[in-house]
mmCIF file of C-alpha atoms in Angstrom:
data_model
loop_
_atom_site.group_PDB
_atom_site.id
_atom_site.type_symbol
_atom_site.label_atom_id
_atom_site.label_comp_id
_atom_site.label_asym_id
_atom_site.label_seq_id
_atom_site.Cartn_x
_atom_site.Cartn_y
_atom_site.Cartn_z
ATOM 1 C CA MET A 3 103.829 -55.074 -143.252
ATOM 2 C CA THR A 4 100.186 -54.699 -144.847
ATOM 3 C CA THR A 5 98.981 -58.451 -144.372
ATOM 4 C CA ALA A 6 100.372 -58.273 -140.702
ATOM 5 C CA LYS A 7 97.999 -56.002 -139.419
ATOM 6 C CA GLN A 8 94.508 -57.266 -141.251
ATOM 7 C CA PRO A 9 93.588 -60.199 -138.370
ATOM 8 C CA ALA A 10 93.858 -57.350 -135.720
ATOM 9 C CA LYS A 11 91.174 -55.459 -138.057
ATOM 10 C CA ALA A 12 89.107 -58.220 -138.355
ATOM 11 C CA LYS A 13 88.880 -58.707 -134.646
ATOM 12 C CA GLN A 14 88.118 -55.186 -133.844
ATOM 13 C CA ASN A 15 85.178 -55.920 -136.664
ATOM 14 C CA THR A 16 84.294 -58.785 -134.689
ATOM 15 C CA GLY A 17 84.063 -57.477 -131.214
ATOM 16 C CA ALA A 18 82.105 -54.474 -133.005
ATOM 17 C CA TRP A 19 79.424 -56.821 -134.130
ATOM 18 C CA VAL A 20 79.012 -58.563 -130.515
ATOM 19 C CA VAL A 21 78.408 -55.076 -128.948
ATOM 20 C CA GLY A 22 75.717 -54.280 -131.612
ATOM 21 C CA ILE A 23 73.881 -57.722 -131.215
ATOM 22 C CA ILE A 24 74.198 -57.434 -127.505
ATOM 23 C CA LEU A 25 72.586 -53.782 -127.725
ATOM 24 C CA GLY A 26 70.085 -54.740 -130.421
ATOM 25 C CA LEU A 27 68.969 -57.481 -127.931
ATOM 26 C CA PHE A 28 68.678 -55.484 -125.030
ATOM 27 C CA VAL A 29 66.328 -53.053 -126.787
ATOM 28 C CA LEU A 30 64.197 -55.726 -128.033
ATOM 29 C CA CYS A 31 63.891 -56.949 -124.386
ATOM 30 C CA CYS A 32 63.114 -53.104 -123.325
ATOM 31 C CA VAL A 33 60.308 -52.964 -125.956
ATOM 32 C CA GLY A 34 59.122 -56.278 -125.393
ATOM 33 C CA SER A 35 58.740 -55.204 -121.805
ATOM 34 C CA SER A 36 56.751 -52.032 -122.386
ATOM 35 C CA LEU A 37 54.812 -53.694 -125.157
ATOM 36 C CA PHE A 38 53.529 -56.399 -122.244
ATOM 37 C CA ASN A 39 53.184 -53.553 -119.671
ATOM 38 C CA GLN A 40 50.764 -51.747 -122.294
ATOM 39 C CA ASP A 41 48.911 -54.739 -122.784
ATOM 40 C CA SER A 42 48.362 -56.333 -119.385
ATOM 41 C CA GLY A 43 50.045 -53.517 -117.147
ATOM 42 C CA GLY A 44 49.150 -55.761 -114.724
ATOM 43 C CA THR A 45 45.435 -54.434 -115.065
ATOM 44 C CA ALA A 46 43.673 -58.144 -114.876
ATOM 45 C CA VAL A 47 42.189 -59.085 -111.530
ATOM 46 C CA PRO A 48 43.311 -62.272 -110.313
ATOM 47 C CA ALA A 49 40.762 -64.712 -109.101
ATOM 48 C CA PRO A 50 40.859 -66.406 -105.769
ATOM 49 C CA ALA A 51 43.276 -69.223 -105.664
ATOM 50 C CA VAL A 52 42.285 -72.717 -105.868
ATOM 51 C CA ASP A 53 42.680 -73.724 -102.357
ATOM 52 C CA GLU A 54 41.171 -70.494 -101.528
ATOM 53 C CA ARG A 55 37.726 -71.277 -103.198
ATOM 54 C CA THR A 56 37.601 -74.753 -102.304
ATOM 55 C CA ASP A 57 37.979 -73.758 -98.588
ATOM 56 C CA THR A 58 35.491 -71.284 -98.688
ATOM 57 C CA VAL A 59 32.731 -73.703 -100.262
ATOM 58 C CA PRO A 60 32.240 -75.872 -97.250
ATOM 59 C CA LEU A 61 32.636 -73.289 -94.305
ATOM 60 C CA LEU A 62 29.479 -71.423 -96.214
ATOM 61 C CA ALA A 63 27.748 -74.895 -96.795
ATOM 62 C CA GLN A 64 27.819 -75.510 -92.807
ATOM 63 C CA ALA A 65 26.662 -71.762 -92.230
ATOM 64 C CA THR A 66 23.671 -72.235 -94.558
ATOM 65 C CA ALA A 67 22.684 -75.457 -92.921
ATOM 66 C CA SER A 68 22.865 -73.654 -89.813
ATOM 67 C CA GLN A 69 20.928 -70.579 -90.461
ATOM 68 C CA GLY A 70 18.835 -71.380 -93.916
ATOM 69 C CA ILE A 71 20.421 -68.576 -95.607
ATOM 70 C CA CYS A 72 23.038 -69.300 -98.582
ATOM 71 C CA TYR A 73 25.831 -67.384 -98.865
ATOM 72 C CA GLY A 74 28.111 -66.375 -101.688
ATOM 73 C CA TRP A 75 30.747 -64.252 -103.422
ATOM 74 C CA TRP A 76 30.742 -62.276 -106.732
ATOM 75 C CA LEU A 77 34.206 -60.658 -107.911
ATOM 76 C CA GLU A 78 34.226 -59.052 -110.904
ATOM 77 C CA GLU A 79 36.291 -56.232 -113.129
ATOM 78 C CA SER A 80 34.898 -53.343 -114.946
ATOM 79 C CA PHE A 81 33.577 -53.784 -117.845
ATOM 80 C CA ARG A 82 34.317 -57.416 -118.555
ATOM 81 C CA SER A 83 32.710 -60.033 -117.309
ATOM 82 C CA PRO A 84 32.707 -61.683 -113.605
ATOM 83 C CA VAL A 85 36.338 -62.798 -112.546
ATOM 84 C CA SER A 86 35.416 -65.254 -110.005
ATOM 85 C CA VAL A 87 31.920 -66.049 -108.243
ATOM 86 C CA GLY A 88 30.808 -68.839 -105.927
ATOM 87 C CA SER A 89 28.432 -69.868 -103.132
ATOM 88 C CA ASN A 90 27.585 -72.401 -100.697
ATOM 89 C CA LEU A 91 26.054 -74.414 -103.711
ATOM 90 C CA GLY A 92 29.943 -74.729 -105.222
ATOM 91 C CA ASP A 93 32.592 -72.532 -106.819
ATOM 92 C CA GLY A 94 30.973 -70.937 -109.764
ATOM 93 C CA VAL A 95 27.557 -71.466 -108.954
ATOM 94 C CA ALA A 96 25.900 -67.932 -108.034
ATOM 95 C CA VAL A 97 23.408 -67.651 -105.370
ATOM 96 C CA GLU A 98 21.282 -64.611 -107.121
ATOM 97 C CA GLU A 99 18.371 -66.303 -108.905
ATOM 98 C CA ASP A 100 18.616 -69.717 -107.632
ATOM 99 C CA ASP A 101 15.527 -71.634 -106.707
ATOM 100 C CA ARG A 102 17.685 -73.761 -104.082
ATOM 101 C CA CYS A 103 18.198 -70.508 -102.398
ATOM 102 C CA PRO A 104 15.179 -68.567 -101.321
ATOM 103 C CA ARG A 105 17.117 -66.585 -98.591
ATOM 104 C CA TRP A 106 20.714 -65.374 -99.744
ATOM 105 C CA VAL A 107 23.364 -62.714 -98.871
ATOM 106 C CA GLN A 108 26.361 -62.185 -101.456
ATOM 107 C CA VAL A 109 29.211 -60.183 -101.026
ATOM 108 C CA ARG A 110 30.196 -58.393 -104.335
ATOM 109 C CA ALA A 111 33.416 -56.534 -105.564
ATOM 110 C CA ARG A 112 34.441 -54.576 -108.529
ATOM 111 C CA VAL A 113 37.934 -54.226 -108.950
ATOM 112 C CA THR A 114 39.631 -51.595 -111.235
ATOM 113 C CA TYR A 115 43.171 -51.561 -111.991
ATOM 114 C CA THR A 116 44.711 -48.840 -113.717
ATOM 115 C CA ALA A 117 47.953 -48.783 -116.430
ATOM 116 C CA GLU A 118 50.994 -47.167 -114.739
ATOM 117 C CA SER A 119 50.659 -44.303 -117.325
ATOM 118 C CA SER A 120 47.782 -43.536 -116.508
ATOM 119 C CA GLU A 121 47.009 -40.811 -113.566
ATOM 120 C CA SER A 122 44.132 -42.637 -111.828
ATOM 121 C CA SER A 123 44.741 -45.141 -109.261
ATOM 122 C CA ASP A 124 43.596 -48.397 -108.769
ATOM 123 C CA SER A 125 40.081 -48.660 -106.939
ATOM 124 C CA ALA A 126 37.742 -51.598 -105.494
ATOM 125 C CA PHE A 127 33.857 -50.930 -104.805
ATOM 126 C CA ILE A 128 32.538 -53.407 -102.293
ATOM 127 C CA THR A 129 28.872 -53.903 -101.789
ATOM 128 C CA VAL A 130 26.659 -56.686 -100.187
ATOM 129 C CA THR A 131 23.549 -58.126 -101.603
ATOM 130 C CA GLY A 132 20.645 -59.903 -100.625
ATOM 131 C CA SER A 133 16.922 -61.429 -101.230
ATOM 132 C CA GLY A 134 13.955 -58.898 -100.600
ATOM 133 C CA ASP A 135 13.523 -60.130 -97.313
ATOM 134 C CA PHE A 136 16.692 -58.477 -95.960
ATOM 135 C CA SER A 137 16.245 -54.810 -95.275
ATOM 136 C CA SER A 138 18.904 -52.095 -97.055
ATOM 137 C CA ALA A 139 19.389 -51.512 -93.061
ATOM 138 C CA ASP A 140 21.049 -54.956 -92.361
ATOM 139 C CA LEU A 141 22.795 -55.044 -95.819
ATOM 140 C CA SER A 142 24.759 -51.962 -94.765
ATOM 141 C CA ALA A 143 25.068 -52.990 -91.438
ATOM 142 C CA VAL A 144 27.075 -56.206 -93.129
ATOM 143 C CA GLN A 145 28.747 -54.417 -95.362
ATOM 144 C CA ALA A 146 29.985 -51.648 -92.904
ATOM 145 C CA GLY A 147 31.025 -54.749 -90.681
ATOM 146 C CA LEU A 148 33.500 -55.717 -93.296
ATOM 147 C CA ALA A 149 35.836 -53.052 -92.340
ATOM 148 C CA ARG A 150 36.209 -54.782 -88.535
ATOM 149 C CA PHE A 151 37.847 -57.595 -90.419
ATOM 150 C CA GLY A 152 40.080 -55.739 -92.304
ATOM 151 C CA LEU A 153 38.624 -56.320 -95.677
ATOM 152 C CA HIS A 154 38.747 -52.300 -96.707
ATOM 153 C CA GLU A 155 39.110 -51.301 -100.473
ATOM 154 C CA ASP A 156 42.798 -51.400 -100.302
ATOM 155 C CA VAL A 157 42.985 -54.904 -99.188
ATOM 156 C CA PHE A 158 40.456 -55.525 -102.242
ATOM 157 C CA VAL A 159 43.040 -54.104 -104.356
ATOM 158 C CA ASP A 160 46.169 -55.412 -102.802
ATOM 159 C CA ASP A 161 44.544 -59.123 -103.249
ATOM 160 C CA PRO A 162 41.086 -59.473 -104.244
ATOM 161 C CA GLY A 163 40.651 -63.115 -104.530
ATOM 162 C CA TRP A 164 41.984 -63.783 -100.996
ATOM 163 C CA ALA A 165 39.535 -60.365 -99.645
ATOM 164 C CA ILE A 166 36.590 -62.001 -101.550
ATOM 165 C CA CYS A 167 36.655 -65.381 -100.089
ATOM 166 C CA ARG A 168 37.348 -64.066 -96.327
ATOM 167 C CA ALA A 169 34.179 -61.782 -96.983
ATOM 168 C CA ALA A 170 32.238 -64.334 -97.854
ATOM 169 C CA VAL A 171 33.284 -66.352 -94.753
ATOM 170 C CA ALA A 172 32.284 -63.158 -92.499
ATOM 171 C CA LEU A 173 28.880 -62.863 -93.930
ATOM 172 C CA PRO A 174 27.218 -65.619 -91.752
ATOM 173 C CA LEU A 175 28.547 -63.611 -88.343
ATOM 174 C CA LEU A 176 27.576 -60.421 -89.889
ATOM 175 C CA VAL A 177 24.280 -61.379 -90.614
ATOM 176 C CA ALA A 178 23.377 -62.942 -87.016
ATOM 177 C CA GLU A 179 24.763 -59.612 -85.568
ATOM 178 C CA THR A 180 21.936 -57.592 -87.388
ATOM 179 C CA GLY A 181 19.521 -60.177 -85.980
ATOM 180 C CA ALA A 182 18.462 -61.181 -89.155
ATOM 181 C CA ALA A 183 19.344 -64.848 -88.502
ATOM 182 C CA PRO A 184 20.501 -66.970 -85.694
ATOM 183 C CA PRO A 185 24.235 -67.614 -84.967
ATOM 184 C CA ALA A 186 25.863 -70.228 -87.458
ATOM 185 C CA ALA A 187 27.112 -73.131 -85.502
ATOM 186 C CA THR A 188 30.790 -73.570 -84.955
ATOM 187 C CA PRO A 189 32.191 -76.003 -87.737
ATOM 188 C CA THR A 190 33.280 -79.352 -86.270
ATOM 189 C CA ALA A 191 36.529 -80.854 -87.313
ATOM 190 C CA ASP A 192 38.819 -83.764 -86.457
ATOM 191 C CA PRO A 193 40.528 -82.643 -83.825
ATOM 192 C CA ALA A 194 44.059 -84.560 -85.237
ATOM 193 C CA ALA A 195 43.320 -82.481 -88.014
ATOM 194 C CA VAL A 196 45.333 -79.223 -88.301
ATOM 195 C CA ALA A 197 43.437 -76.647 -90.212
ATOM 196 C CA ALA A 198 45.442 -74.798 -93.041
ATOM 197 C CA PRO A 199 45.307 -70.794 -92.154
ATOM 198 C CA LEU A 200 44.466 -68.987 -95.021
ATOM 199 C CA PRO A 201 47.463 -67.149 -96.780
ATOM 200 C CA ASP A 202 48.255 -63.695 -96.051
ATOM 201 C CA ALA A 203 47.345 -60.865 -98.545
ATOM 202 C CA GLY A 204 50.118 -60.294 -101.009
ATOM 203 C CA SER A 205 51.663 -57.464 -102.693
ATOM 204 C CA ASP A 206 51.118 -55.545 -105.775
ATOM 205 C CA PHE A 207 54.897 -54.601 -106.037
ATOM 206 C CA LEU A 208 55.863 -57.147 -108.606
ATOM 207 C CA ARG A 209 52.752 -56.538 -110.864
ATOM 208 C CA ASP A 210 53.338 -52.724 -110.940
ATOM 209 C CA ARG A 211 56.694 -52.869 -111.534
ATOM 210 C CA TRP A 212 57.690 -56.168 -112.874
ATOM 211 C CA GLY A 213 58.528 -54.140 -116.525
ATOM 212 C CA SER A 214 61.102 -51.968 -114.973
ATOM 213 C CA LEU A 215 62.478 -54.888 -112.844
ATOM 214 C CA LEU A 216 62.888 -56.504 -115.918
ATOM 215 C CA ALA A 217 64.917 -53.725 -117.636
ATOM 216 C CA ALA A 218 66.969 -53.343 -114.870
ATOM 217 C CA ALA A 219 67.997 -56.807 -114.921
ATOM 218 C CA GLY A 220 68.843 -56.696 -118.636
ATOM 219 C CA LEU A 221 70.812 -53.883 -118.490
ATOM 220 C CA LEU A 222 73.087 -55.567 -115.756
ATOM 221 C CA LEU A 223 73.137 -58.615 -118.013
ATOM 222 C CA VAL A 224 74.347 -56.052 -120.924
ATOM 223 C CA ALA A 225 76.893 -54.233 -118.822
ATOM 224 C CA ALA A 226 78.126 -57.597 -117.545
ATOM 225 C CA LEU A 227 79.013 -58.915 -121.396
ATOM 226 C CA LEU A 228 80.231 -55.489 -122.234
ATOM 227 C CA ILE A 229 82.630 -55.694 -119.699
ATOM 228 C CA THR A 230 83.643 -59.248 -120.412
ATOM 229 C CA VAL A 231 83.952 -58.429 -123.922
ATOM 230 C CA GLY A 232 85.916 -55.621 -123.506
ATOM 231 C CA PHE A 233 88.344 -57.422 -121.355
ATOM 232 C CA VAL A 234 88.866 -59.984 -123.804
ATOM 233 C CA GLN A 235 89.735 -57.847 -126.730
ATOM 234 C CA ARG A 236 92.188 -56.026 -124.451
ATOM 235 C CA GLY A 237 93.857 -59.149 -123.994
ATOM 236 C CA ARG A 238 93.605 -60.419 -127.294
ATOM 237 C CA GLN A 239 95.186 -56.618 -128.627
ATOM 238 C CA ARG A 240 98.035 -57.213 -126.261
ATOM 239 C CA ALA A 241 99.021 -60.665 -126.871
ATOM 240 C CA ALA A 242 98.822 -59.818 -131.132
ATOM 241 C CA ALA A 243 100.541 -56.262 -130.322
ATOM 242 C CA PRO A 244 104.151 -57.493 -130.137
ATOM 243 C CA ALA A 245 104.137 -59.935 -132.926
ATOM 244 C CA GLY A 246 102.562 -57.608 -135.138
ATOM 245 C CA ARG A 247 105.709 -55.062 -134.113
ATOM 246 C CA ILE A 248 108.217 -58.058 -134.589
ATOM 247 C CA ARG A 249 106.739 -58.625 -138.374
ATOM 248 C CA GLY A 250 106.895 -55.029 -138.638
ATOM 249 C CA THR A 251 110.383 -54.630 -138.080
ATOM 250 C CA SER A 252 111.353 -57.618 -140.147
#
């Protein structure tokens, strides 16, 4: 009689080991996601995509050829090296202190992302700088004009890469509006070619909440596994119960 009950105990021990391993994996998953959130936390400022930079450079080069002014962008993260710089001279080439650009205008943006545990909110600081022949009033007018294109602080926080390239492309028009330069010539293109639209500004929903979504997905997976293990163990117990009773009575 005692020997007939030992297999049932072994099955129960096996089920307990399975549940323990699943719970352990879930705890490691949650701890790992928390560590990743604390390490990066979505605080790294993304650079413009490759196609955004390659599309921006020729547009700035056309404006430079028409107006005689170099245009560029400078995206940086607080207390860190620049994330992305570029100009009509090329991707990665700044207009400041370059002998090829005696006259230049540049849009600068400093974006700061904070951890989810911080009480501070994400922020962006945008300014327009230029060579000494541009007055501070002209540069301030160009900076204020960026808001007409929807390029305010919230947009730079939401998608800094897209926003900095869009702001750089808007510089020639805004400079011409101040009277500091003639209007830039309209870019010419092959009529058969279809210009690719600039991508819409993205959302930081996943950037701020990817850790929580990962933990929720892990919890649902663990729940599904526990339910499956429970059904399997219940079915085995029901199948083994009549045989155990028959052996006991005999």
